[in-house]
Coordinates of C-alpha atoms in Angstrom, one line a residue:
Chain Z
M1189 CA -15.8 60.5 52.5
T1190 CA -14.0 58.4 49.8
T1191 CA -11.2 56.0 50.5
P1192 CA -7.8 57.3 49.4
R1193 CA -6.9 55.9 46.0
R1194 CA -3.9 53.6 45.8
R1195 CA -1.2 54.6 43.6
P1196 CA -1.1 52.5 40.3
P1197 CA 1.9 50.0 40.4
A1198 CA 4.8 51.8 38.6
V1199 CA 5.8 48.6 36.7
L1200 CA 2.3 48.4 34.8
V1201 CA 2.3 52.1 34.2
G1202 CA 5.9 52.1 32.9
L1203 CA 5.3 49.1 30.4
G1204 CA 2.0 50.6 29.4
A1205 CA 3.7 53.8 28.5
V1206 CA 6.4 52.1 26.4
G1207 CA 3.4 50.3 24.6
A1208 CA 1.6 53.5 23.9
T1209 CA 4.9 55.1 22.6
L1210 CA 5.2 52.2 20.1
F1211 CA 1.9 53.1 18.7
L1212 CA 2.3 56.9 18.8
L1213 CA 5.9 57.1 17.5
P1214 CA 5.2 56.0 13.9
L1215 CA 2.3 58.4 13.7
V1216 CA 4.3 61.2 14.9
G1217 CA 7.1 60.3 12.5
L1218 CA 4.7 60.2 9.6
L1219 CA 3.3 63.7 10.6
G1220 CA 6.9 65.0 10.9
V1221 CA 7.8 64.1 7.2
T1222 CA 4.5 65.1 5.7
P1223 CA 5.0 67.6 2.8
W1224 CA 2.2 69.8 4.1
S1225 CA 2.4 72.5 1.3
R1226 CA 1.9 69.8 -1.5
L1227 CA -0.6 67.7 0.4
G1228 CA -3.7 68.9 -1.5
E1229 CA -2.1 68.4 -4.9
L1230 CA -0.8 64.9 -3.9
A1231 CA -4.1 63.6 -2.4
T1232 CA -6.1 64.5 -5.3
D1233 CA -3.8 62.8 -7.8
D1234 CA -5.7 60.4 -10.2
V1235 CA -3.7 57.4 -8.7
V1236 CA -4.7 58.2 -5.1
L1237 CA -8.3 59.0 -6.0
D1238 CA -8.6 55.7 -8.0
A1239 CA -7.1 53.8 -5.0
L1240 CA -9.3 55.6 -2.5
R1241 CA -12.4 54.8 -4.5
L1242 CA -11.3 51.1 -5.0
S1243 CA -10.4 50.6 -1.5
L1244 CA -13.8 51.9 -0.2
I1245 CA -15.7 49.7 -2.6
T1246 CA -13.7 46.6 -2.0
S1247 CA -13.3 46.9 1.8
L1248 CA -17.1 47.6 2.1
S1249 CA -18.0 44.8 -0.3
A1250 CA -15.7 42.4 1.6
A1251 CA -17.4 43.4 5.0
A1252 CA -20.7 42.9 3.5
L1253 CA -19.8 39.4 1.9
A1254 CA -18.1 38.4 5.2
T1255 CA -21.2 39.1 7.1
V1256 CA -23.6 37.3 4.7
L1257 CA -21.4 34.3 4.7
G1258 CA -19.7 34.6 8.2
V1259 CA -22.8 34.9 10.3
P1260 CA -24.4 31.6 9.1
L1261 CA -20.9 30.0 9.4
A1262 CA -20.6 31.2 13.0
W1263 CA -24.2 29.9 13.7
V1264 CA -23.3 26.5 12.5
L1265 CA -20.0 26.3 14.4
S1266 CA -21.8 27.3 17.5
R1267 CA -25.0 25.4 17.3
V1268 CA -24.7 22.4 15.2
S1269 CA -22.5 19.6 16.4
F1270 CA -21.0 17.5 13.7
P1271 CA -17.7 15.5 13.3
G1272 CA -14.9 17.6 12.3
R1273 CA -16.2 20.7 13.9
G1274 CA -13.0 21.6 15.7
L1275 CA -11.1 21.1 12.7
L1276 CA -13.4 23.4 10.6
R1277 CA -13.1 26.0 13.4
A1278 CA -9.3 25.9 13.1
I1279 CA -9.5 26.3 9.3
V1280 CA -11.7 29.2 9.6
T1281 CA -9.2 31.0 11.9
L1282 CA -6.3 30.0 9.8
P1283 CA -6.2 33.2 7.7
M1284 CA -5.6 35.2 11.0
V1285 CA -2.3 33.3 11.5
L1286 CA -1.3 32.6 7.9
P1287 CA 0.9 35.2 6.1
P1288 CA -1.5 37.0 3.7
V1289 CA 0.9 36.3 0.8
V1290 CA 0.4 32.5 1.4
G1291 CA -3.4 33.1 1.5
G1292 CA -3.1 35.0 -2.0
A1293 CA -1.1 32.3 -3.4
A1294 CA -3.5 29.6 -2.2
L1295 CA -6.4 31.6 -3.7
L1296 CA -4.5 31.8 -7.0
F1297 CA -4.0 28.0 -7.0
A1298 CA -7.8 27.4 -6.4
L1299 CA -9.3 30.3 -8.3
G1300 CA -6.7 31.3 -10.8
R1301 CA -7.3 30.9 -14.6
R1302 CA -5.7 27.4 -14.4
G1303 CA -6.9 26.8 -10.8
V1304 CA -9.0 23.8 -9.5
L1305 CA -12.1 25.8 -9.3
G1306 CA -11.0 28.8 -11.5
E1307 CA -10.6 26.9 -14.7
P1308 CA -14.2 25.3 -14.7
L1309 CA -15.6 28.7 -13.7
A1310 CA -13.8 30.5 -16.5
D1311 CA -14.9 27.9 -19.0
A1312 CA -18.5 28.1 -17.9
T1313 CA -19.1 31.8 -17.2
G1314 CA -16.1 33.5 -18.7
L1315 CA -15.4 35.0 -15.3
V1316 CA -11.8 35.3 -14.4
L1317 CA -11.3 36.4 -10.8
P1318 CA -7.5 37.0 -10.5
F1319 CA -6.5 40.5 -11.5
S1320 CA -10.0 41.8 -11.2
T1321 CA -11.8 44.0 -8.7
W1322 CA -13.8 40.8 -7.7
G1323 CA -10.5 39.2 -6.9
V1324 CA -9.6 42.0 -4.5
I1325 CA -12.9 41.5 -2.9
I1326 CA -12.5 37.8 -2.6
A1327 CA -9.0 38.3 -1.2
N1328 CA -10.3 40.8 1.4
T1329 CA -13.1 38.6 2.4
F1330 CA -10.7 35.6 2.8
V1331 CA -8.6 37.5 5.3
A1332 CA -11.3 39.6 7.0
M1333 CA -14.1 37.0 7.6
P1334 CA -12.3 35.1 10.4
F1335 CA -12.6 38.2 12.7
L1336 CA -16.4 38.3 12.1
V1337 CA -16.9 34.7 12.6
I1338 CA -14.9 34.5 15.9
T1339 CA -16.6 37.5 17.3
V1340 CA -20.1 36.3 16.4
E1341 CA -19.5 32.8 17.4
G1342 CA -18.4 34.0 20.8
A1343 CA -21.6 36.0 21.2
L1344 CA -23.8 33.1 19.9
S1345 CA -22.3 30.7 22.5
S1346 CA -23.1 33.0 25.4
V1347 CA -26.7 33.8 24.2
D1348 CA -29.5 32.7 26.6
H1349 CA -30.8 29.7 24.8
R1350 CA -34.1 29.7 26.7
R1351 CA -35.1 32.9 25.1
E1352 CA -34.8 31.2 21.6
H1353 CA -36.8 28.4 23.1
A1354 CA -39.5 30.9 24.3
A1355 CA -39.7 32.2 20.8
A1356 CA -40.0 28.7 19.3
V1357 CA -42.8 28.0 21.7
L1358 CA -44.6 31.0 20.5
G1359 CA -44.7 29.6 17.1
A1360 CA -41.6 31.0 15.4
A1361 CA -39.9 28.7 12.9
P1362 CA -36.1 28.3 13.4
V1363 CA -35.2 31.0 10.7
T1364 CA -37.6 33.3 12.3
V1365 CA -36.1 32.7 15.7
F1366 CA -32.6 33.5 14.3
R1367 CA -33.7 36.6 12.5
R1368 CA -36.0 38.2 15.1
V1369 CA -34.6 36.9 18.5
T1370 CA -31.0 35.7 18.0
L1371 CA -29.6 38.3 15.8
P1372 CA -31.0 41.2 17.8
M1373 CA -29.5 39.6 21.0
I1374 CA -25.9 39.5 19.5
G1375 CA -26.4 42.9 17.9
P1376 CA -23.4 44.7 19.5
S1377 CA -21.0 41.9 18.9
L1378 CA -22.3 41.6 15.3
R1379 CA -21.5 45.3 14.7
A1380 CA -18.2 45.0 16.3
G1381 CA -17.3 41.9 14.0
I1382 CA -18.4 43.8 11.0
V1383 CA -16.2 46.8 11.9
L1384 CA -13.3 44.5 12.6
A1385 CA -13.8 42.7 9.2
W1386 CA -14.0 46.0 7.4
A1387 CA -10.9 47.5 9.1
R1388 CA -8.9 44.3 8.3
A1389 CA -10.0 44.5 4.6
L1390 CA -9.2 48.0 4.3
G1391 CA -5.7 47.4 5.4
E1392 CA -5.2 44.2 3.4
F1393 CA -2.1 44.0 1.2
G1394 CA -0.3 40.6 0.8
A1395 CA -3.2 38.4 -0.4
T1396 CA -4.6 41.2 -2.6
I1397 CA -1.3 41.9 -4.5
T1398 CA -0.7 38.2 -4.8
F1399 CA -4.1 37.1 -6.1
A1400 CA -5.3 40.4 -7.7
G1401 CA -2.2 42.1 -8.7
N1402 CA -1.6 45.8 -8.8
L1403 CA -3.6 47.5 -11.6
Q1404 CA -4.5 51.1 -11.1
G1405 CA -8.3 51.6 -11.1
R1406 CA -9.0 47.9 -11.0
T1407 CA -7.1 46.2 -8.2
Q1408 CA -4.7 48.9 -6.8
T1409 CA -6.1 49.7 -3.3
L1410 CA -4.7 52.3 -1.0
P1411 CA -2.1 50.0 0.7
L1412 CA -0.8 48.9 -2.7
A1413 CA -0.6 52.5 -3.8
V1414 CA 1.5 53.4 -0.9
F1415 CA 3.8 50.4 -1.7
V1416 CA 4.3 51.5 -5.2
S1417 CA 4.7 55.1 -4.4
L1418 CA 7.4 54.4 -1.9
E1419 CA 9.7 53.5 -4.9
A1420 CA 8.6 56.4 -7.2
D1421 CA 7.4 59.2 -5.2
R1422 CA 8.1 59.2 -1.4
D1423 CA 5.9 62.3 -0.9
A1424 CA 2.9 60.6 -2.4
A1425 CA 3.4 57.5 -0.3
I1426 CA 3.4 59.7 2.8
A1427 CA 0.2 61.6 1.6
I1428 CA -1.6 58.2 0.9
S1429 CA -0.5 56.9 4.3
L1430 CA -1.8 59.9 6.0
L1431 CA -5.0 59.6 4.2
M1432 CA -5.4 56.0 5.5
V1433 CA -4.6 57.1 9.1
V1434 CA -7.2 59.8 8.9
L1435 CA -9.8 57.5 7.3
S1436 CA -9.3 54.7 9.8
V1437 CA -9.2 56.9 12.9
S1438 CA -12.2 58.8 12.0
V1439 CA -14.3 55.8 11.3
L1440 CA -13.0 54.0 14.5
T1441 CA -13.7 56.9 16.8
A1442 CA -17.1 57.6 15.1
L1443 CA -18.0 53.9 15.8
R1444 CA -16.3 53.7 19.3
G1445 CA -18.9 55.8 21.1
R1446 CA -21.8 54.1 19.7
W1447 CA -20.9 50.5 19.2
W1448 CA -17.7 49.5 21.1
T1449 CA -18.2 50.6 24.7
G1450 CA -21.7 49.6 25.4
G1451 CA -22.1 46.2 23.9
V1452 CA -18.8 44.2 23.4
G1453 CA -17.8 41.8 26.2
R1454 CA -21.0 42.4 28.1
Chain M
M1289 CA -61.9 21.1 23.3
N1290 CA -58.8 19.1 23.8
A1291 CA -57.5 17.2 26.9
L1292 CA -53.9 16.6 27.6
D1293 CA -52.8 13.0 28.2
A1294 CA -49.1 12.7 28.8
R1295 CA -46.6 10.3 30.0
I1296 CA -43.3 11.7 30.3
V1297 CA -40.1 9.6 30.8
R1298 CA -36.8 11.3 30.9
R1299 CA -33.6 9.6 32.2
I1300 CA -30.0 11.0 32.1
G1301 CA -27.4 11.0 34.9
G1302 CA -29.0 11.4 38.3
L1303 CA -32.4 12.3 36.7
D1304 CA -35.1 9.7 36.7
L1305 CA -38.4 11.1 35.8
D1306 CA -41.6 9.2 34.9
V1307 CA -44.9 10.9 35.4
S1308 CA -48.3 10.6 33.9
I1309 CA -50.6 13.5 33.8
R1310 CA -54.1 14.0 32.5
I1311 CA -55.8 17.4 32.2
E1312 CA -59.3 18.0 30.9
P1313 CA -60.2 21.0 28.9
G1314 CA -60.9 24.0 31.2
Q1315 CA -59.2 22.3 34.1
T1316 CA -56.4 23.7 36.0
V1317 CA -54.0 21.1 37.3
A1318 CA -51.0 22.1 39.5
L1319 CA -47.9 20.1 39.5
L1320 CA -46.4 20.6 42.9
G1321 CA -43.1 19.5 44.1
P1322 CA -39.9 20.5 45.8
N1323 CA -36.9 21.9 43.9
G1324 CA -35.2 19.1 42.0
A1325 CA -38.3 16.8 41.8
G1326 CA -38.3 17.1 38.0
K1327 CA -40.7 19.9 37.5
S1328 CA -38.7 21.8 34.9
T1329 CA -37.8 18.6 33.1
T1330 CA -41.5 18.1 32.8
V1331 CA -42.1 21.6 31.5
D1332 CA -39.3 21.1 29.0
A1333 CA -40.6 17.9 27.7
L1334 CA -44.2 19.3 27.2
S1335 CA -42.8 22.4 25.4
G1336 CA -40.7 20.3 23.2
A1337 CA -37.1 21.4 24.4
D1338 CA -34.2 19.3 23.2
F1339 CA -33.2 16.4 25.5
D1340 CA -30.2 14.2 25.0
G1341 CA -31.1 11.3 27.5
E1342 CA -33.3 8.2 27.5
T1343 CA -37.1 9.0 26.8
V1344 CA -38.5 5.5 26.1
G1345 CA -42.2 5.4 27.1
T1346 CA -43.0 9.1 26.5
E1347 CA -46.3 9.7 24.9
I1348 CA -47.8 13.2 24.8
V1349 CA -51.2 13.8 23.3
L1350 CA -53.0 17.0 23.1
G1351 CA -56.5 16.5 21.8
T1352 CA -56.2 14.4 18.7
R1353 CA -52.5 15.4 18.0
T1354 CA -49.6 13.2 19.2
L1355 CA -46.8 15.5 20.1
D1356 CA -44.3 13.1 21.3
A1357 CA -44.1 9.3 20.8
P1358 CA -41.4 7.0 19.7
D1359 CA -42.2 7.6 16.0
R1360 CA -43.1 11.2 16.2
F1361 CA -41.8 14.4 17.5
V1362 CA -43.5 17.7 17.0
R1363 CA -41.2 20.6 17.1
P1364 CA -41.9 23.4 19.8
E1365 CA -43.3 25.9 17.3
R1366 CA -45.9 23.4 16.1
R1367 CA -47.2 22.3 19.6
R1368 CA -49.6 25.2 20.3
I1369 CA -48.7 24.9 23.9
G1370 CA -48.5 28.5 25.4
V1371 CA -45.8 28.7 28.1
V1372 CA -45.4 31.4 30.7
F1373 CA -41.8 31.1 32.1
Q1374 CA -40.7 31.9 35.7
D1375 CA -38.6 34.8 34.6
A1376 CA -41.0 36.0 31.8
L1377 CA -38.3 35.7 29.0
L1378 CA -39.6 38.8 27.2
F1379 CA -37.6 39.9 24.2
E1380 CA -35.5 42.8 25.4
H1381 CA -35.2 44.5 22.0
L1382 CA -39.0 44.7 21.4
S1383 CA -41.6 47.0 23.0
V1384 CA -44.3 45.4 25.1
V1385 CA -46.7 45.6 22.2
D1386 CA -44.2 44.0 19.8
N1387 CA -43.6 41.2 22.3
I1388 CA -47.2 40.4 22.4
A1389 CA -47.4 40.7 18.6
F1390 CA -44.5 38.4 18.2
P1391 CA -46.5 35.1 18.1
V1392 CA -49.2 36.6 15.9
R1393 CA -46.4 37.7 13.5
S1394 CA -44.7 34.4 13.7
G1395 CA -48.1 32.8 12.6
G1396 CA -47.9 34.8 9.3
A1397 CA -49.8 37.9 10.1
S1398 CA -48.7 41.3 8.7
K1399 CA -47.0 43.7 11.0
R1400 CA -50.0 45.7 11.0
S1401 CA -52.6 43.2 11.9
S1402 CA -50.3 41.6 14.4
R1403 CA -50.0 44.9 16.3
A1404 CA -53.7 45.3 16.1
A1405 CA -54.2 41.9 17.8
A1406 CA -51.5 42.7 20.3
H1407 CA -53.5 45.8 21.2
S1408 CA -56.7 43.9 21.7
W1409 CA -54.8 41.6 24.1
L1410 CA -53.4 44.6 25.9
E1411 CA -56.9 46.1 26.4
R1412 CA -58.3 42.7 27.5
L1413 CA -55.6 42.3 30.1
D1414 CA -55.5 45.9 31.2
L1415 CA -52.0 46.6 30.1
V1416 CA -52.6 49.3 27.5
S1417 CA -50.4 51.9 29.6
L1418 CA -47.3 49.6 29.1
A1419 CA -47.7 49.3 25.3
D1420 CA -44.6 51.2 24.4
R1421 CA -42.4 50.3 27.2
R1422 CA -39.4 48.1 26.9
P1423 CA -39.1 45.0 29.1
A1424 CA -36.1 46.6 30.9
D1425 CA -38.4 49.3 32.2
L1426 CA -41.1 46.9 33.6
S1427 CA -41.4 45.8 37.1
G1428 CA -41.4 41.9 37.7
G1429 CA -45.2 41.7 38.1
E1430 CA -45.8 43.7 34.9
A1431 CA -43.2 41.6 32.9
Q1432 CA -45.0 38.5 34.0
R1433 CA -48.5 40.0 33.0
V1434 CA -47.0 40.9 29.6
A1435 CA -45.6 37.3 29.3
I1436 CA -49.1 35.9 30.1
A1437 CA -50.5 38.1 27.5
R1438 CA -47.9 37.0 25.0
A1439 CA -48.6 33.4 25.6
L1440 CA -52.4 33.9 25.2
A1441 CA -51.8 35.9 21.9
A1442 CA -50.4 32.7 20.4
E1443 CA -53.9 31.3 20.9
P1444 CA -52.6 28.0 22.2
E1445 CA -54.6 24.9 22.8
M1446 CA -53.0 24.4 26.2
L1447 CA -51.5 26.8 28.8
L1448 CA -48.3 25.8 30.7
L1449 CA -47.4 28.2 33.6
D1450 CA -43.9 27.4 34.9
E1451 CA -43.4 28.8 38.3
P1452 CA -45.1 32.0 37.1
L1453 CA -45.1 33.8 40.5
S1454 CA -41.9 32.6 42.3
A1455 CA -39.7 35.3 40.9
L1456 CA -42.0 38.0 42.1
D1457 CA -42.1 40.1 45.3
V1458 CA -45.1 39.6 47.6
S1459 CA -47.2 42.6 46.3
S1460 CA -46.8 41.8 42.6
R1461 CA -47.3 38.2 43.3
S1462 CA -50.9 38.9 44.5
E1463 CA -51.5 41.1 41.6
V1464 CA -50.4 38.4 39.1
R1465 CA -52.2 35.7 40.9
R1466 CA -55.3 37.7 40.7
M1467 CA -54.8 38.1 36.9
L1468 CA -54.2 34.3 36.7
R1469 CA -57.4 33.6 38.5
T1470 CA -59.4 35.6 36.1
H1471 CA -57.8 34.5 32.8
L1472 CA -57.1 30.9 33.6
D1473 CA -60.9 30.6 33.8
A1474 CA -61.4 32.3 30.5
F1475 CA -59.0 30.0 28.8
H1476 CA -60.9 26.8 27.6
G1477 CA -58.0 24.3 27.0
P1478 CA -56.0 22.4 29.6
R1479 CA -54.1 24.4 32.1
L1480 CA -50.9 23.2 33.8
L1481 CA -49.4 25.2 36.7
V1482 CA -46.0 24.1 37.8
T1483 CA -45.0 25.4 41.2
H1484 CA -43.2 24.6 44.5
D1485 CA -45.6 26.9 46.3
P1486 CA -48.6 25.2 48.0
S1487 CA -50.5 28.3 48.2
D1488 CA -50.5 28.9 44.5
A1489 CA -51.3 25.2 43.8
F1490 CA -54.2 25.0 46.3
L1491 CA -55.6 28.5 45.3
L1492 CA -55.5 28.2 41.6
A1493 CA -55.8 24.5 40.8
D1494 CA -58.9 22.2 40.5
R1495 CA -56.6 19.2 40.8
L1496 CA -53.1 18.6 42.2
Y1497 CA -50.3 16.2 41.2
V1498 CA -47.6 16.0 43.7
L1499 CA -44.2 15.3 42.2
E1500 CA -41.4 14.0 44.4
A1501 CA -38.1 12.6 43.1
G1502 CA -39.3 12.1 39.6
R1503 CA -42.6 10.3 40.6
I1504 CA -46.2 11.5 41.2
T1505 CA -46.7 10.5 44.8
Q1506 CA -50.3 11.7 45.1
S1507 CA -53.0 13.4 43.0
G1508 CA -56.4 14.5 43.7
S1509 CA -58.6 17.6 44.5
P1510 CA -57.0 20.2 47.0
D1511 CA -59.5 18.9 49.7
D1512 CA -58.6 15.3 49.0
I1513 CA -54.9 16.1 49.5
R1514 CA -55.5 18.2 52.5
R1515 CA -57.6 15.4 54.0
A1516 CA -55.5 12.5 53.4
P1517 CA -51.8 13.4 52.7
A1518 CA -49.9 10.4 51.3
T1519 CA -46.3 11.5 52.1
P1520 CA -44.6 13.6 54.8
Y1521 CA -43.9 16.2 52.1
V1522 CA -47.6 16.5 51.2
A1523 CA -48.5 16.5 55.0
A1524 CA -46.2 19.4 55.6
L1525 CA -47.8 21.2 52.6
A1526 CA -51.4 20.3 53.7
G1527 CA -50.6 21.4 57.3
T1528 CA -50.5 24.9 56.2
N1529 CA -54.2 25.2 56.4
L1530 CA -54.7 27.6 53.5
F1531 CA -57.9 28.9 52.2
A1532 CA -59.2 31.6 49.8
G1533 CA -62.0 33.7 51.0
R1534 CA -63.6 37.2 50.6
A1535 CA -63.2 39.5 53.5
E1536 CA -65.6 42.3 54.6
T1537 CA -65.2 44.2 58.0
G1538 CA -63.4 41.6 59.8
S1539 CA -65.2 38.5 58.6
V1540 CA -64.0 36.1 55.8
L1541 CA -66.6 34.2 53.8
M1542 CA -64.5 31.1 52.5
I1543 CA -64.8 30.6 48.8
D1544 CA -64.9 26.8 48.6
H1545 CA -66.4 26.0 51.9
D1546 CA -69.6 26.9 53.6
H1547 CA -68.1 28.9 56.6
T1548 CA -67.2 32.2 57.7
L1549 CA -64.2 33.1 59.9
T1550 CA -63.7 36.2 62.0
I1551 CA -60.3 37.9 61.7
A1552 CA -58.7 40.7 63.7
D1553 CA -57.9 43.0 60.8
T1554 CA -61.3 44.8 60.0
T1555 CA -59.7 46.9 57.2
L1556 CA -59.2 44.1 54.8
D1557 CA -61.7 44.1 51.9
G1558 CA -62.1 41.7 49.0
D1559 CA -60.3 38.6 48.0
V1560 CA -58.0 37.3 50.7
L1561 CA -55.7 34.3 51.6
V1562 CA -56.2 32.9 55.0
T1563 CA -53.6 30.7 56.8
I1564 CA -54.0 29.1 60.2
H1565 CA -51.1 27.3 61.9
P1566 CA -52.2 23.8 62.9
T1567 CA -51.1 24.4 66.5
A1568 CA -53.3 27.5 66.6
I1569 CA -56.5 25.6 66.6
S1570 CA -57.8 24.0 69.9
L1571 CA -60.2 21.0 70.1
H1572 CA -62.9 20.7 72.7
P1573 CA -65.6 18.0 73.6
A1574 CA -68.3 20.7 73.9
R1575 CA -68.8 24.2 72.9
P1576 CA -65.9 26.1 74.5
S1577 CA -66.9 29.1 76.7
G1578 CA -63.5 31.0 76.2
S1579 CA -62.8 34.1 74.3
Q1580 CA -62.2 32.5 70.9
R1581 CA -64.1 34.4 68.3
N1582 CA -64.2 31.3 65.9
V1583 CA -65.9 28.3 67.2
W1584 CA -67.5 25.5 65.1
Q1585 CA -68.6 22.0 65.4
T1586 CA -67.1 19.3 63.2
T1587 CA -66.1 15.7 63.0
V1588 CA -62.7 14.1 62.9
D1589 CA -61.6 12.7 59.6
L1590 CA -58.2 11.2 60.3
I1591 CA -55.8 10.9 63.1
E1592 CA -52.2 10.1 62.6
P1593 CA -48.9 10.5 64.5
L1594 CA -46.5 13.3 63.3
G1595 CA -43.4 13.1 65.4
D1596 CA -44.1 14.2 69.0
T1597 CA -47.5 15.4 68.2
V1598 CA -50.6 14.0 66.6
R1599 CA -52.2 15.4 63.4
V1600 CA -55.8 15.5 63.5
T1601 CA -57.6 16.3 60.2
L1602 CA -61.1 17.8 60.6
S1603 CA -63.8 17.3 57.9
A1604 CA -66.7 19.7 56.9
P1605 CA -67.3 22.6 57.0
M1606 CA -63.6 23.3 56.6
P1607 CA -61.0 20.5 56.1
M1608 CA -58.2 21.5 58.5
A1609 CA -55.0 20.1 60.0
V1610 CA -54.7 20.4 63.7
D1611 CA -51.6 19.5 65.7
V1612 CA -52.3 18.3 69.3
T1613 CA -50.5 16.3 71.9
P1614 CA -51.1 12.5 72.2
G1615 CA -52.5 13.2 75.7
A1616 CA -55.1 15.6 74.2
V1617 CA -56.3 12.9 71.8
A1618 CA -56.7 10.4 74.7
A1619 CA -58.4 12.9 77.0
L1620 CA -60.8 13.9 74.3
G1621 CA -61.4 10.3 73.3
L1622 CA -60.8 11.2 69.5
S1623 CA -61.2 8.7 66.8
P1624 CA -62.2 9.0 63.1
G1625 CA -65.8 10.1 62.9
S1626 CA -66.0 11.6 66.5
A1627 CA -67.8 14.8 66.9
V1628 CA -65.6 17.6 68.2
W1629 CA -65.6 21.5 68.6
A1630 CA -62.8 23.5 67.1
A1631 CA -61.8 27.0 68.2
V1632 CA -59.4 29.5 67.0
K1633 CA -58.7 33.0 68.1
A1634 CA -59.2 35.9 65.4
T1635 CA -55.6 37.1 66.2
E1636 CA -54.4 33.6 65.2
I1637 CA -55.7 33.8 61.7
N1638 CA -53.4 35.2 59.2
A1639 CA -55.2 37.1 56.4
T1640 CA -53.5 38.7 53.4
R1641 CA -54.8 40.3 50.2
A1642 CA -54.9 37.6 47.6

């Protein structure tokens, strides 16, 4: 025999339903205005294909860069105590709060052709970051990395340190302990952090357009293409938007089953 | 081979630990103490774990290598001290064989040769059937045996066993204890068993250090400590009258003592643990004529008051604690050195598989 289940409180269900509607309504609206007959033609337009290719390249590169740099940063923040650690932690999470346009402008002042770092870099190597695909990747990394750092740092702080000590006692040098014991222990959170960072990079708009501009084939990612098309060809904007929705939803659902349910928050 | 010579000082907050321990190569020393005495701090200090408090006076020397001194600190990965932890601490993401290969791999061996080395350890410790399992699928006893194999695979110069049996249930405890007995003997370096369980300490160790509130209160052979407990804690431990023996059809030949006891259970066979409560033993001026199956002549070693009763410690053939009334001591005219007959019923002897 089971106990009779209590009816869930009406207030929570009601507010939850309003919240869900807020998510669903724009999607329904988008589907409602979609020019289904022209969709194939619109989605295979050169502008769209260029933007799609560029979006995939830059968001995946940014996710990779955020991982390579963000994981060590998270480790330092969680394991090394030094003066100013609290401040550094705040600065790392700043891009999550800052309007992306401000981030893009700041990147331009630092890495632009006349920037503090950009000028010596351009003089020495001839590499000019703004208005290049590299610029897009850097802007994407700037806004996406905090998501990875926060997720991974949280996981590192809750790891059982005694297992790392056990590995050290068995003769493993610190880097080996990190690679062979710590990283596998935080695996689920690391994967969640990478997905979050990638998702943020894919949707990135403000910092990209400010720092890298809007050049088709070089810096015009899908969100930028939507923005431009809204002025010129509404149907194209709708088609690209739909493409982004399909891309995001399919990736997120594909990963959800394997990565999100089991590990995160365990 | 190398001896361990250590003085460990650790002070922080309410913790005040200052112990000196020496272990010869091939010797098993038990560090026995109640919870909170400083046992885990001692383990941490030996294994090189980080410590934020005061350590002045600490000096740890293993063979010719100084591991910890004011001007020197050897990191855990270079100490070559194999540690078996209470809860095994296996790496959950690695199979059993890869757990055992881990230290070999960390030493620079290739994946292939470290696996091969791990397999030879699996064979030696009779764990081959577990090779491909994940730690999550092991019983507590199996996990601890794998942890012992992993510690040995690192080819350490010293073994440190931190409460290796206390997280286990009764049946796997005896299984792991048996394995420890065999493989401790085969390990030639110093061996330190840290435990709060007197039976493990008395059974496995050649020498005991008793740790209470951060200080060593007594050290000596198990028999020394049984014979002359220095503190109430040790007296309570020694009073358990615990011996290892080999059973065969109802009689138990003691391993460390020249004596045989008769027990009620005739089905037990092989290594057993025997415990006799101090009140279960009766003392007589002459050979008693009662129904007791175990009767032997001995001499009184020590007499001391223990609350309302008197603790009489007997000497050879079996050092044993007996609790009697003050009246009985007077009636028997007992004093150290006096001859006496001891008797205990077979049903009063508790024997379990070791």
